[in-house]
Each structure stands twice: as structure tokens, then as C-alpha cells.
Coordinates of C-alpha atoms in Angstrom, one line a residue:
Chain S
G13 CA 19.2 10.1 31.4
Q14 CA 22.8 11.1 31.2
N15 CA 22.8 14.8 30.5
I16 CA 25.9 17.0 30.8
D17 CA 25.5 20.8 30.6
Q18 CA 28.1 23.4 30.0
P19 CA 28.0 27.0 28.9
T20 CA 28.4 27.3 25.1
E21 CA 30.9 30.2 25.0
M22 CA 33.1 32.2 27.3
T23 CA 35.5 35.1 26.8
A24 CA 38.4 36.0 29.1
T25 CA 41.4 38.2 29.0
E26 CA 45.0 37.0 28.7
G27 CA 46.6 36.6 32.1
A28 CA 43.2 36.3 33.8
I29 CA 41.5 33.3 35.6
V30 CA 38.5 31.6 34.1
Q31 CA 36.2 29.0 35.6
I32 CA 34.2 26.7 33.3
N33 CA 31.3 24.9 35.0
C34 CA 29.8 21.6 34.2
T35 CA 26.6 20.1 35.7
Y36 CA 25.2 16.6 35.2
Q37 CA 22.1 14.7 36.0
T38 CA 23.0 11.2 36.6
S39 CA 24.0 8.9 39.4
G40 CA 25.9 6.6 37.1
F41 CA 29.1 8.4 36.5
N42 CA 32.2 6.8 38.0
G43 CA 34.3 9.9 37.4
L44 CA 34.6 13.1 35.4
F45 CA 37.1 14.1 32.7
W46 CA 38.0 17.5 31.3
Y47 CA 39.5 17.6 27.8
Q48 CA 40.8 20.4 25.6
Q49 CA 39.9 20.4 21.9
H50 CA 41.3 22.7 19.3
A51 CA 39.2 23.0 16.1
G52 CA 39.6 20.0 13.9
E53 CA 41.8 18.1 16.4
A54 CA 41.4 15.3 18.9
P55 CA 40.4 15.9 22.5
T56 CA 43.5 16.1 24.7
F57 CA 43.4 15.0 28.4
L58 CA 43.5 17.8 31.0
S59 CA 42.2 16.2 34.2
Y60 CA 40.2 13.4 35.8
N61 CA 38.3 13.5 39.1
V62 CA 36.9 10.4 40.7
L63 CA 36.6 11.7 44.3
D64 CA 35.1 15.0 45.5
G65 CA 37.5 17.9 45.8
L66 CA 40.1 19.8 43.8
E67 CA 42.8 18.3 41.6
E68 CA 45.6 20.8 40.6
K69 CA 47.9 20.4 37.7
G70 CA 50.0 23.5 36.9
R71 CA 47.8 26.2 35.5
F72 CA 44.8 23.9 35.4
S73 CA 42.6 22.7 38.3
S74 CA 39.4 20.7 38.3
F75 CA 36.8 20.3 41.1
L76 CA 34.1 17.7 41.6
S77 CA 31.1 17.5 43.8
R78 CA 29.4 14.2 43.2
S79 CA 26.5 15.0 45.5
K80 CA 25.7 18.2 43.7
G81 CA 26.4 16.8 40.2
Y82 CA 28.8 19.6 39.6
S83 CA 32.4 20.1 38.3
Y84 CA 34.4 23.0 37.2
L85 CA 37.7 23.6 35.3
L86 CA 39.8 26.5 36.5
L87 CA 42.4 27.9 34.1
K88 CA 44.9 30.4 35.6
E89 CA 47.3 32.9 33.9
L90 CA 45.4 32.5 30.6
Q91 CA 47.4 32.5 27.4
M92 CA 46.2 33.0 23.8
K93 CA 46.9 29.4 23.1
D94 CA 44.2 28.4 25.7
S95 CA 41.6 29.5 23.1
A96 CA 39.9 26.2 22.5
S97 CA 36.8 24.2 23.4
Y98 CA 36.8 22.5 26.8
L99 CA 34.8 19.3 27.1
C100 CA 33.4 17.8 30.2
A101 CA 32.8 14.1 30.1
G102 CA 31.4 11.5 32.5
I103 CA 32.6 7.9 32.5
T104 CA 30.2 5.1 33.1
G105 CA 30.2 1.4 33.5
T106 CA 32.7 -1.4 33.2
A107 CA 32.9 -0.6 29.5
S108 CA 34.2 2.9 30.5
K109 CA 32.1 4.8 28.0
L110 CA 32.5 8.6 28.0
T111 CA 29.5 10.8 27.7
F112 CA 30.5 14.3 26.6
G113 CA 28.9 17.7 27.1
T114 CA 28.6 20.0 24.1
G115 CA 31.8 21.8 25.1
T116 CA 32.6 25.4 26.1
R117 CA 34.3 27.5 23.5
L118 CA 36.8 29.8 25.3
Q119 CA 38.1 32.8 23.5
V120 CA 41.1 34.5 25.1
T121 CA 41.6 38.1 24.1
L122 CA 44.4 40.7 24.6
Chain N
E19 CA 54.6 9.9 25.1
P20 CA 52.6 6.9 23.7
E21 CA 50.1 7.8 21.0
V22 CA 47.0 6.4 19.5
T23 CA 47.5 6.5 15.7
Q24 CA 44.7 6.7 13.2
T25 CA 44.8 6.4 9.4
P26 CA 43.9 7.9 7.1
S27 CA 43.6 11.5 8.4
H28 CA 41.1 12.3 5.7
Q29 CA 38.8 10.0 3.6
V30 CA 36.3 11.0 1.0
T31 CA 34.0 8.4 -0.2
Q32 CA 30.9 8.1 -2.3
M33 CA 27.5 7.3 -0.7
G34 CA 26.9 3.6 -0.5
Q35 CA 30.6 2.7 -0.5
E36 CA 32.3 0.8 2.3
V37 CA 35.0 2.4 4.3
I38 CA 37.5 1.1 6.9
L39 CA 39.0 3.4 9.4
R40 CA 42.2 2.2 11.1
C41 CA 43.6 2.7 14.5
V42 CA 46.7 1.5 16.3
P43 CA 46.0 1.8 20.1
I44 CA 48.7 2.2 22.7
S45 CA 50.4 -1.1 23.0
N46 CA 49.7 -2.1 26.6
H47 CA 46.1 -0.8 26.5
L48 CA 43.3 -3.3 26.8
Y49 CA 40.2 -1.2 26.1
F50 CA 39.4 0.3 22.7
Y51 CA 36.8 2.7 21.6
W52 CA 35.3 4.6 18.7
Y53 CA 33.7 8.0 18.9
R54 CA 32.4 10.4 16.3
Q55 CA 31.9 14.1 16.2
I56 CA 29.7 15.6 13.5
L57 CA 30.9 19.2 12.6
G58 CA 29.8 21.6 15.3
Q59 CA 28.3 18.9 17.5
K60 CA 29.4 17.0 20.6
V61 CA 31.6 14.0 20.7
E62 CA 29.4 10.8 20.7
F63 CA 30.3 7.3 21.9
L64 CA 29.9 4.6 19.2
V65 CA 31.4 1.4 20.7
S66 CA 33.8 -0.1 23.3
F67 CA 35.8 -3.3 22.8
Y68 CA 37.5 -5.4 25.3
N69 CA 38.8 -9.0 25.3
N70 CA 38.1 -9.4 21.6
E71 CA 34.4 -8.5 21.9
I72 CA 32.1 -5.5 22.0
S73 CA 31.5 -4.4 25.6
E74 CA 28.9 -1.7 24.8
K75 CA 27.5 0.0 21.8
S76 CA 25.3 3.1 21.2
E77 CA 22.2 3.4 19.2
I78 CA 24.3 5.0 16.4
F79 CA 26.2 1.8 16.1
D80 CA 23.7 -0.1 13.9
D81 CA 24.2 -3.0 11.5
Q82 CA 26.1 -0.8 9.1
F83 CA 28.9 -0.6 11.6
S84 CA 31.4 -3.2 12.7
V85 CA 34.7 -3.3 14.6
E86 CA 37.5 -5.8 14.4
R87 CA 40.9 -6.3 16.0
P88 CA 42.5 -8.3 13.1
D89 CA 45.9 -8.7 14.8
G90 CA 47.7 -7.7 17.9
S91 CA 48.0 -4.0 17.0
N92 CA 45.2 -2.8 14.8
F93 CA 41.6 -1.9 15.7
T94 CA 39.3 -1.1 12.8
L95 CA 35.9 0.5 12.3
K96 CA 34.0 -0.5 9.1
I97 CA 31.0 1.3 7.7
R98 CA 29.4 -1.1 5.2
S99 CA 27.3 1.3 3.1
T100 CA 28.0 4.9 3.9
K101 CA 25.3 7.6 4.1
L102 CA 25.7 11.4 3.8
E103 CA 25.0 11.7 7.5
D104 CA 28.0 9.5 8.3
S105 CA 30.2 12.5 7.5
A106 CA 32.0 13.3 10.7
M107 CA 35.3 13.1 12.5
Y108 CA 35.9 9.6 13.9
F109 CA 38.1 9.3 16.9
C110 CA 39.7 6.1 18.2
A111 CA 40.6 5.9 21.8
S112 CA 42.2 3.4 24.1
S113 CA 42.7 2.9 27.8
E114 CA 44.9 0.8 30.0
Q115 CA 42.2 -0.2 32.3
G116 CA 38.8 1.5 32.4
S117 CA 39.4 5.2 33.0
Y118 CA 43.2 5.0 33.4
G119 CA 45.3 6.4 30.5
Y120 CA 42.2 7.2 28.3
T121 CA 43.8 8.6 25.2
F122 CA 42.3 9.7 21.9
G123 CA 43.8 9.5 18.4
S124 CA 44.1 12.5 16.1
G125 CA 41.0 11.4 14.2
T126 CA 39.9 10.5 10.7
R127 CA 37.7 13.1 8.9
L128 CA 35.2 11.2 6.8
T129 CA 33.4 13.0 4.1
V130 CA 30.6 11.1 2.3
V131 CA 29.6 12.7 -1.0

């Protein structure tokens, strides 16, 4: 089956670095997305990895290892506004369906 | 930046009533999707639509659900006879080609009473 696992909650301090892990058990994913979601709002795109390795985009980086079924999102120089849920999602098939994990709720504290 | 637009933002309906949720995808996008998120749960795929037909649908997308692209800009989700458990946030999404440019709308919060 297509199962995506993430930690439910994490807490980190403003200015720090946090790594949110995502593991999956499927060989069918063509790539992996990371989205940010504030409560009651739509998921907003952060990153997309289709090949193994690190993709860097400002304060956010994402890593993928397809052989290990593992990805992480790295957030640097944390700000209070980064408090949100972070969703890992695999994309499959020609229909480009996204399968989401349950999301990791990140709380940034002073 | 181009947006996916959804209307209404909130909809309250009585159980058994029909609802239509509306979406305007990004204009040059070819793939369209509906997802839903029940409060406190994960985002779930409902259906994908390409070339004027359904490409894939989930088990949730039963006979009560239908999608339509009535003109060149709108993409709608109809729920024929709503149930209490249909209460959720419904997100429309579109993409240019497969994974490229995959963008979500701001959602419609549907409450069935």
C-alpha cells in the first residue's frame, strides 16, 4: 500500500534549525512534495524532489532517498510564522494523484 | 502569481441536499483535481480530471460525487445528496502537466447539518 509516515508534532526555537522526516513504503511514487499548511488554509507548495539528493530554496531544503523511501524537510533560521503543519506527499501515476501523510505540526517558540 | 480560485469559501447545507463546489483552475493548466480534508485529518485524494474525463478516482468518490468542466474555465464538484460525514474542507488543485506547477485553491469549507 501507499503509506506515508511523519512525526505528529515537533517544537523548535526561533532562529534554530529543524528537520522534519518523512518515510514511505511504496515503489510507485514518481516524486515527493512538501507543503506548508496553516490551520484552515490550503496547502502551499514548498518543494518537489524527483531525483535523489538535496534541493535548496532559501531557508527551506528538502532531501530525497528513493532507495530508502526517505525524505526530510530542513527549515533554517526559524521564524514564528513558520509555525504550521508540514505535509509530505508522494505523487503517483499518469493521473498525478498526491498521497499525503498526516502532516507534522511544528510549533516555533521564543 | 496565478491562483486557483474556489467559491464559495464556506457552505452550510442540510443533509440530503445537493451542493456544487466551484473552482477556476489556472488558465494554462491541463490537469484538475479535488481533494478533501476532514477536520484534524490528512488531505485525501478524491478525483483527477484530464482531457474532459476522469483519470482516476478514490474509493471516497462514489456515485454521490460527480465532476464537470462545463466551460473553458470552471471545474465543479457536485455532491448529490450530502451526508453529515461529507463535512470537510474541499480543495481544488490544478497542474500544468503532471507534477509541474501543482497548485491548490484556498478551499471550500462544507458543513452538513
